[in-house]
PDB file of N, CA and C in Angstrom:
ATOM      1  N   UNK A   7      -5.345  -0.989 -12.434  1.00  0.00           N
ATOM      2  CA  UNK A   7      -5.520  -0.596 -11.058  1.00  0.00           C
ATOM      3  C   UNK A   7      -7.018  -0.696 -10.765  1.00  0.00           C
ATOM      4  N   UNK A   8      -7.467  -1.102  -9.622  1.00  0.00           N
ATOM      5  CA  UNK A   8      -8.764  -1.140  -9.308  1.00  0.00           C
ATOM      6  C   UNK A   8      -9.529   0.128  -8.828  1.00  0.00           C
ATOM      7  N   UNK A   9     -10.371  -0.042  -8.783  1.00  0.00           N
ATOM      8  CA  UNK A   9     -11.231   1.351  -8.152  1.00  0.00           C
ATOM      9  C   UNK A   9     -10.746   1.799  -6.664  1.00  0.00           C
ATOM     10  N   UNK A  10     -10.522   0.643  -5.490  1.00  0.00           N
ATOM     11  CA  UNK A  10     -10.304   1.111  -4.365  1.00  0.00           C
ATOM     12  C   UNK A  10      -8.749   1.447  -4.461  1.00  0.00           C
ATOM     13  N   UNK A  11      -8.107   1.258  -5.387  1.00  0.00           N
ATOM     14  CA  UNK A  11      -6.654   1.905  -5.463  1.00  0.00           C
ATOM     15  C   UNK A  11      -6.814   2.949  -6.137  1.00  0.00           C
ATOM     16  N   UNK A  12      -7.457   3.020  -6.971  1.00  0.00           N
ATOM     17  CA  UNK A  12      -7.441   4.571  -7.902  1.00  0.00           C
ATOM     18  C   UNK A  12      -8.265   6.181  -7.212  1.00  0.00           C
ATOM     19  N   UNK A  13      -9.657   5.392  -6.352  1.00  0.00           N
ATOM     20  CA  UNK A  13      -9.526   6.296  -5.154  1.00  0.00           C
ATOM     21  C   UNK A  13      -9.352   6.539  -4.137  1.00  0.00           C
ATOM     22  N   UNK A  14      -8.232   6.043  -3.556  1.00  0.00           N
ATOM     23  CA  UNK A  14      -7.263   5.450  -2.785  1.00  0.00           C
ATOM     24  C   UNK A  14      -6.688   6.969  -1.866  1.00  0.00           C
ATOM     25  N   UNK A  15      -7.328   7.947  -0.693  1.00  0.00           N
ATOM     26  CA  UNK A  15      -6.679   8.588  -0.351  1.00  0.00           C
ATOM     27  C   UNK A  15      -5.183   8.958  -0.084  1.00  0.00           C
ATOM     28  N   UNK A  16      -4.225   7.627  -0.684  1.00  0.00           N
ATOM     29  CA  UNK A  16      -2.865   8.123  -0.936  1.00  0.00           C
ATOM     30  C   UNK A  16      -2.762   7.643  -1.837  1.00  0.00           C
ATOM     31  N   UNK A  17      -1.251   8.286  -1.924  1.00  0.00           N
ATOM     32  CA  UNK A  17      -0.954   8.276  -4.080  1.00  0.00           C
ATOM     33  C   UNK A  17      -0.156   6.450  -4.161  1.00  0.00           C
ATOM     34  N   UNK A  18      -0.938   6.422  -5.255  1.00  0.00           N
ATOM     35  CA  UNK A  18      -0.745   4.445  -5.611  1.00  0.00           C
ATOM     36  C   UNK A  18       0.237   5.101  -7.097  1.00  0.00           C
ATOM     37  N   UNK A  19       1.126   3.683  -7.560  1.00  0.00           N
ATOM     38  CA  UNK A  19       1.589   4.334  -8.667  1.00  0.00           C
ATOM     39  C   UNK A  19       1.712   2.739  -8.602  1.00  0.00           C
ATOM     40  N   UNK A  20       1.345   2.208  -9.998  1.00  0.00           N
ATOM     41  CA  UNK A  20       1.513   0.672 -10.467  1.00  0.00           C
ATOM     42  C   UNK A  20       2.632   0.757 -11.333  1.00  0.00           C
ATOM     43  N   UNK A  21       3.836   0.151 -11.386  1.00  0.00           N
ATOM     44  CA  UNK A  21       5.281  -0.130 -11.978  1.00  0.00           C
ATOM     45  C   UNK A  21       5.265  -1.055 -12.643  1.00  0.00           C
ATOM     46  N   UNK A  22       5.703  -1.503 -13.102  1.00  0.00           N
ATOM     47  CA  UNK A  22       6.761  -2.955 -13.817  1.00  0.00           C
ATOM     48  C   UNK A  22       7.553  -2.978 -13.141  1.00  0.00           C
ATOM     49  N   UNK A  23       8.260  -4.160 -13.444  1.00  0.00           N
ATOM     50  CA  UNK A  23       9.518  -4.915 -12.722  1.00  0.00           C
ATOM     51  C   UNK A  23      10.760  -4.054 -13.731  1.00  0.00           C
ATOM     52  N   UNK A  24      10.359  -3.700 -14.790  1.00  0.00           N
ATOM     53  CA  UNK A  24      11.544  -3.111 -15.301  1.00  0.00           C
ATOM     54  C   UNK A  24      11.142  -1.555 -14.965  1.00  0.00           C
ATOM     55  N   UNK A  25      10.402  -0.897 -14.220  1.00  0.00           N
ATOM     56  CA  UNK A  25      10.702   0.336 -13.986  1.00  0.00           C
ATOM     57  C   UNK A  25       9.979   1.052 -14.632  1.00  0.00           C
ATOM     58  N   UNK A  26       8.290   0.588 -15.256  1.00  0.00           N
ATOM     59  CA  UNK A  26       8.269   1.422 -16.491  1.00  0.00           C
ATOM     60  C   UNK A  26       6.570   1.488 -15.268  1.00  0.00           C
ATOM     61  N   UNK A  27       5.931   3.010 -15.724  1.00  0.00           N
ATOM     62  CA  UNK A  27       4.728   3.328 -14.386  1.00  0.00           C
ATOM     63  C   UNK A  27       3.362   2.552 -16.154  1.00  0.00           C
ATOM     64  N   UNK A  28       3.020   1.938 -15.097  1.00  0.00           N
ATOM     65  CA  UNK A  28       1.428   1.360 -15.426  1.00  0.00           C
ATOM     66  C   UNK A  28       0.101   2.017 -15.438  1.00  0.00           C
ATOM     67  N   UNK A  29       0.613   2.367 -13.978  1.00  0.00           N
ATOM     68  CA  UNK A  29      -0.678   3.339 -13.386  1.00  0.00           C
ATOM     69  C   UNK A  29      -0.762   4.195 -12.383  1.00  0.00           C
ATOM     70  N   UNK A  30      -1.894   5.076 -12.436  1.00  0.00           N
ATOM     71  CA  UNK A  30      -1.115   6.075 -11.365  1.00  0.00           C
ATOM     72  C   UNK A  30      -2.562   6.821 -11.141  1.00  0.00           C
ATOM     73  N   UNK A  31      -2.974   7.107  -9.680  1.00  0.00           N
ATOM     74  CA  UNK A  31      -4.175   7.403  -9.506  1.00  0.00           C
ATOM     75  C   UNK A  31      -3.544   8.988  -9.215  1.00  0.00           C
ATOM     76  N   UNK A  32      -5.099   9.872  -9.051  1.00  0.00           N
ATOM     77  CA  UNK A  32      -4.758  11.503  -9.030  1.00  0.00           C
ATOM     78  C   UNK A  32      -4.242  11.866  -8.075  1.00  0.00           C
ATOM     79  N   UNK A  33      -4.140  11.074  -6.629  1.00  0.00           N
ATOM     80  CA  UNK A  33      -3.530  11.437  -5.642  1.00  0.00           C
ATOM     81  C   UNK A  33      -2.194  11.869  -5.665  1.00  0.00           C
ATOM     82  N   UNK A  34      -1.639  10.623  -5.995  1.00  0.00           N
ATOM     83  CA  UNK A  34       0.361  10.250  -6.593  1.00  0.00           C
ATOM     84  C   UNK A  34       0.131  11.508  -7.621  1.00  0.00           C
ATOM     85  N   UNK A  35      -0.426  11.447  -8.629  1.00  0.00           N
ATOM     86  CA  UNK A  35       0.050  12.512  -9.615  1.00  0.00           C
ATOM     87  C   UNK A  35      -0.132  14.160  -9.185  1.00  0.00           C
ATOM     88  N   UNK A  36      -1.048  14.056  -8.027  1.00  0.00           N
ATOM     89  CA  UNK A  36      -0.879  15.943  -7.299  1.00  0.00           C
ATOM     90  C   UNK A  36       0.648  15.762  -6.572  1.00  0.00           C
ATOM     91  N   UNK A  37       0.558  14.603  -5.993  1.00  0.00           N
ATOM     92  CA  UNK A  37       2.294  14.492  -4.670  1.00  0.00           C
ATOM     93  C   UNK A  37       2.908  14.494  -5.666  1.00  0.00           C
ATOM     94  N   UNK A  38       3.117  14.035  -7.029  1.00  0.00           N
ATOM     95  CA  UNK A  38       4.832  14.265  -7.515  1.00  0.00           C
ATOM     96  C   UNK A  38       4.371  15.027  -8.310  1.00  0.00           C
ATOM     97  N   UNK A  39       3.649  15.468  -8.740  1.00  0.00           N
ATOM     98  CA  UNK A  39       3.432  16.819  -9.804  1.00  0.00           C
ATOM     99  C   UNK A  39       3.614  16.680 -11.169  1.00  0.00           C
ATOM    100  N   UNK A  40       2.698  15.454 -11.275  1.00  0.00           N
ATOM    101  CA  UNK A  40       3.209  15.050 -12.580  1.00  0.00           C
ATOM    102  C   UNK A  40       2.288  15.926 -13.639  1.00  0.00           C
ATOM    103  N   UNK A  41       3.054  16.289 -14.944  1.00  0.00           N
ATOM    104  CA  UNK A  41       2.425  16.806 -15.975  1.00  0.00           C
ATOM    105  C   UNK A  41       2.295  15.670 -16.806  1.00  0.00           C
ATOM    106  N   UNK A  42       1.210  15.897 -17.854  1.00  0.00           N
ATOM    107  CA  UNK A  42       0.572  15.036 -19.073  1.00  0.00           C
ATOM    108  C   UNK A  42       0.286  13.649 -18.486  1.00  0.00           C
ATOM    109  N   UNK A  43       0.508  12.680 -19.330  1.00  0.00           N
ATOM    110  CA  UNK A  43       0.000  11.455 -19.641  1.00  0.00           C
ATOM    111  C   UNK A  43       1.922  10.958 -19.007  1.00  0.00           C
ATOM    112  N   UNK A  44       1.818   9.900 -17.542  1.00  0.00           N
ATOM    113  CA  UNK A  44       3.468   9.352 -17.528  1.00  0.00           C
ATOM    114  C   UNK A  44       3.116   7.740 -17.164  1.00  0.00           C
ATOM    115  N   UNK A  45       1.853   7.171 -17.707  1.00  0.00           N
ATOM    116  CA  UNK A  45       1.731   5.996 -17.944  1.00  0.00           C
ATOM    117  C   UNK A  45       2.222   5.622 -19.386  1.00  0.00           C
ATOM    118  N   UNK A  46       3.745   4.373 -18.965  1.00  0.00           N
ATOM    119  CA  UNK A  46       4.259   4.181 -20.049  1.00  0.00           C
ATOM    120  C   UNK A  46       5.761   4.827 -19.819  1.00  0.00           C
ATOM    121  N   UNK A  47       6.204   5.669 -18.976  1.00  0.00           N
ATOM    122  CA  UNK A  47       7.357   6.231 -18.863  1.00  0.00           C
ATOM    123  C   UNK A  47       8.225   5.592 -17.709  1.00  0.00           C
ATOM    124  N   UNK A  48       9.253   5.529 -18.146  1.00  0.00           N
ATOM    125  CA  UNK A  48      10.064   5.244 -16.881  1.00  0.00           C
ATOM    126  C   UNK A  48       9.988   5.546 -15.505  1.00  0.00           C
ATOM    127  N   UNK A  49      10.007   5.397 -14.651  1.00  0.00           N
ATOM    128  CA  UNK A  49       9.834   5.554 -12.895  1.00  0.00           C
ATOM    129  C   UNK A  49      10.819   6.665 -12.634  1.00  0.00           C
ATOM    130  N   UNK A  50      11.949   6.896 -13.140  1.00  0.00           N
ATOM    131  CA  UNK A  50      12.884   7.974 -12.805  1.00  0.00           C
ATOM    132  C   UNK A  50      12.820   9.308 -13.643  1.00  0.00           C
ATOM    133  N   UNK A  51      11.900   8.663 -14.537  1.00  0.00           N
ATOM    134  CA  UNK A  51      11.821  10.103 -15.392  1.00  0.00           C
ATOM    135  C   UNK A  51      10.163  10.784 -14.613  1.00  0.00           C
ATOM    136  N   UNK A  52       9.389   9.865 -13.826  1.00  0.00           N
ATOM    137  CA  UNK A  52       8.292  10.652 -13.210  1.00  0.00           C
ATOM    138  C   UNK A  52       8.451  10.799 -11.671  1.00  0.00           C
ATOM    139  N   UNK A  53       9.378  10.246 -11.487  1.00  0.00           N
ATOM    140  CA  UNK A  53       9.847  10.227  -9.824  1.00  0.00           C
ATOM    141  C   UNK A  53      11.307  10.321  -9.561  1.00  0.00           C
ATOM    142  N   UNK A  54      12.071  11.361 -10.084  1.00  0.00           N
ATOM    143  CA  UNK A  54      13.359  11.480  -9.972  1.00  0.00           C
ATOM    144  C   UNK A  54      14.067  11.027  -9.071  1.00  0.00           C
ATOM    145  N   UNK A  55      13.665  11.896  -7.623  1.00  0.00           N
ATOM    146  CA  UNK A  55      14.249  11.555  -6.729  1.00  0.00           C
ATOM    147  C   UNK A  55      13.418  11.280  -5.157  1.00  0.00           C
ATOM    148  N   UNK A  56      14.147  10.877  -4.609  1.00  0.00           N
ATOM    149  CA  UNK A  56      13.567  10.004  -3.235  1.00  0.00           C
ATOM    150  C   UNK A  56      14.068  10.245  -2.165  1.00  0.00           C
ATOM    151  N   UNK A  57      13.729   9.683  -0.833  1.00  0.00           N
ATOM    152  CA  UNK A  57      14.557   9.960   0.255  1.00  0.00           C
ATOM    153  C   UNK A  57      15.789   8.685  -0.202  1.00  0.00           C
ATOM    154  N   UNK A  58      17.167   9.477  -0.223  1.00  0.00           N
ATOM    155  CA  UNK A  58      18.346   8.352  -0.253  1.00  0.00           C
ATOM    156  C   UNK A  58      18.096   7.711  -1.626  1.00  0.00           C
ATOM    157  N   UNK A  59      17.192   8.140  -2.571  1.00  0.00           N
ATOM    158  CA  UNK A  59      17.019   7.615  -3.592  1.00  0.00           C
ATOM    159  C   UNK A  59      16.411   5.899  -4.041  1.00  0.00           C
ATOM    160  N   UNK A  60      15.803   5.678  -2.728  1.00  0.00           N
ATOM    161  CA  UNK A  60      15.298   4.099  -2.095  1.00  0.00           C
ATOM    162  C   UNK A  60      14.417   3.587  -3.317  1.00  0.00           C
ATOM    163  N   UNK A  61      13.466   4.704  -3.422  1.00  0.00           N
ATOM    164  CA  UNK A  61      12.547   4.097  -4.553  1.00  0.00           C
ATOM    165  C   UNK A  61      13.170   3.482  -5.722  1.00  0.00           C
ATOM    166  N   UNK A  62      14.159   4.260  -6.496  1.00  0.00           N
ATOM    167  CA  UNK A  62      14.667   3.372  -7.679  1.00  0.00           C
ATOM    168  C   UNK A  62      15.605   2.683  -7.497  1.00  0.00           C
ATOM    169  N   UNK A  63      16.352   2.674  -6.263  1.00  0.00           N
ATOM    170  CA  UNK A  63      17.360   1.419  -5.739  1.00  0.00           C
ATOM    171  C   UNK A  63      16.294   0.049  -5.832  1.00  0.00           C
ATOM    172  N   UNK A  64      15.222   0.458  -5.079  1.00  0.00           N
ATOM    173  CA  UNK A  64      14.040  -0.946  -5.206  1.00  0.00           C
ATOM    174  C   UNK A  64      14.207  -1.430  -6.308  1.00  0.00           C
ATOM    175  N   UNK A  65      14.008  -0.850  -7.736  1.00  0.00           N
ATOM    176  CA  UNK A  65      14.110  -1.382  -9.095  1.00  0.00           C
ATOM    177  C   UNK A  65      15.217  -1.784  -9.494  1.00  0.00           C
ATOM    178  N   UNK A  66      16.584  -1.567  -8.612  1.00  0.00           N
ATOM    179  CA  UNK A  66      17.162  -2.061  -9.787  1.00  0.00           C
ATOM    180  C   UNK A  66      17.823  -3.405  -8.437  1.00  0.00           C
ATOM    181  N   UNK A  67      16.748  -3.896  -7.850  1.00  0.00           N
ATOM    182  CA  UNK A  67      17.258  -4.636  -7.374  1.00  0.00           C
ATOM    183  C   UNK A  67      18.233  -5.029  -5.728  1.00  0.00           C
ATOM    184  N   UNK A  68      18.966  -3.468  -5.232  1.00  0.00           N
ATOM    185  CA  UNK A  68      19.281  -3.007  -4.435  1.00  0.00           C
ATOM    186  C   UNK A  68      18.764  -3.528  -2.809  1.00  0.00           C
ATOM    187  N   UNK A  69      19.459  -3.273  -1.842  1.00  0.00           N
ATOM    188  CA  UNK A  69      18.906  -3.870  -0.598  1.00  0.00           C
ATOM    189  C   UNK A  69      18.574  -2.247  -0.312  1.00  0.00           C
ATOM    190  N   UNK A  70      17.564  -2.334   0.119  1.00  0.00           N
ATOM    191  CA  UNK A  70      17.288  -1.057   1.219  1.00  0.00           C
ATOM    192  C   UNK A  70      17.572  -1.158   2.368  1.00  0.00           C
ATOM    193  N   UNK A  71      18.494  -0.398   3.408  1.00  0.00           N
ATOM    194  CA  UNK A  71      18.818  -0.604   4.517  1.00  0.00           C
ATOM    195  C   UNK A  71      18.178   0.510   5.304  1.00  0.00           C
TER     196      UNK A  71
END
């Protein structure tokens, strides 16, 4: 992640295509409340849930309507 994303007044979170978080600046990690280290973890295990659950429909491919 670059500098203007990492201090990025909203929360950035860098993914994989398979779902797995890359990166994640302090903003995103105060909004979802993440504890420890969740670079390297799955997207649903640091972002459970969503409006309608859109975010991990995105990953697995899903149309968002």
């Amino acid at each position: 992640m670059d500098d203007r994303l990492r201090h990025a007044p909203v929360g950035v979170l860098a993914v994989s295509a398979d779902g797995t978080v890359n990166d994640i600046n302090e903003v995103a990690r105060s909004r979802i409340g993440a504890a420890g280290d969740v670079v390297g973890a799955p997207l649903a295990e640091v972002f459970p849930r969503s409006v309608e659950d859109s975010l991990l429909l995105a990953f697995e491919g899903s149309s968002i309507t």
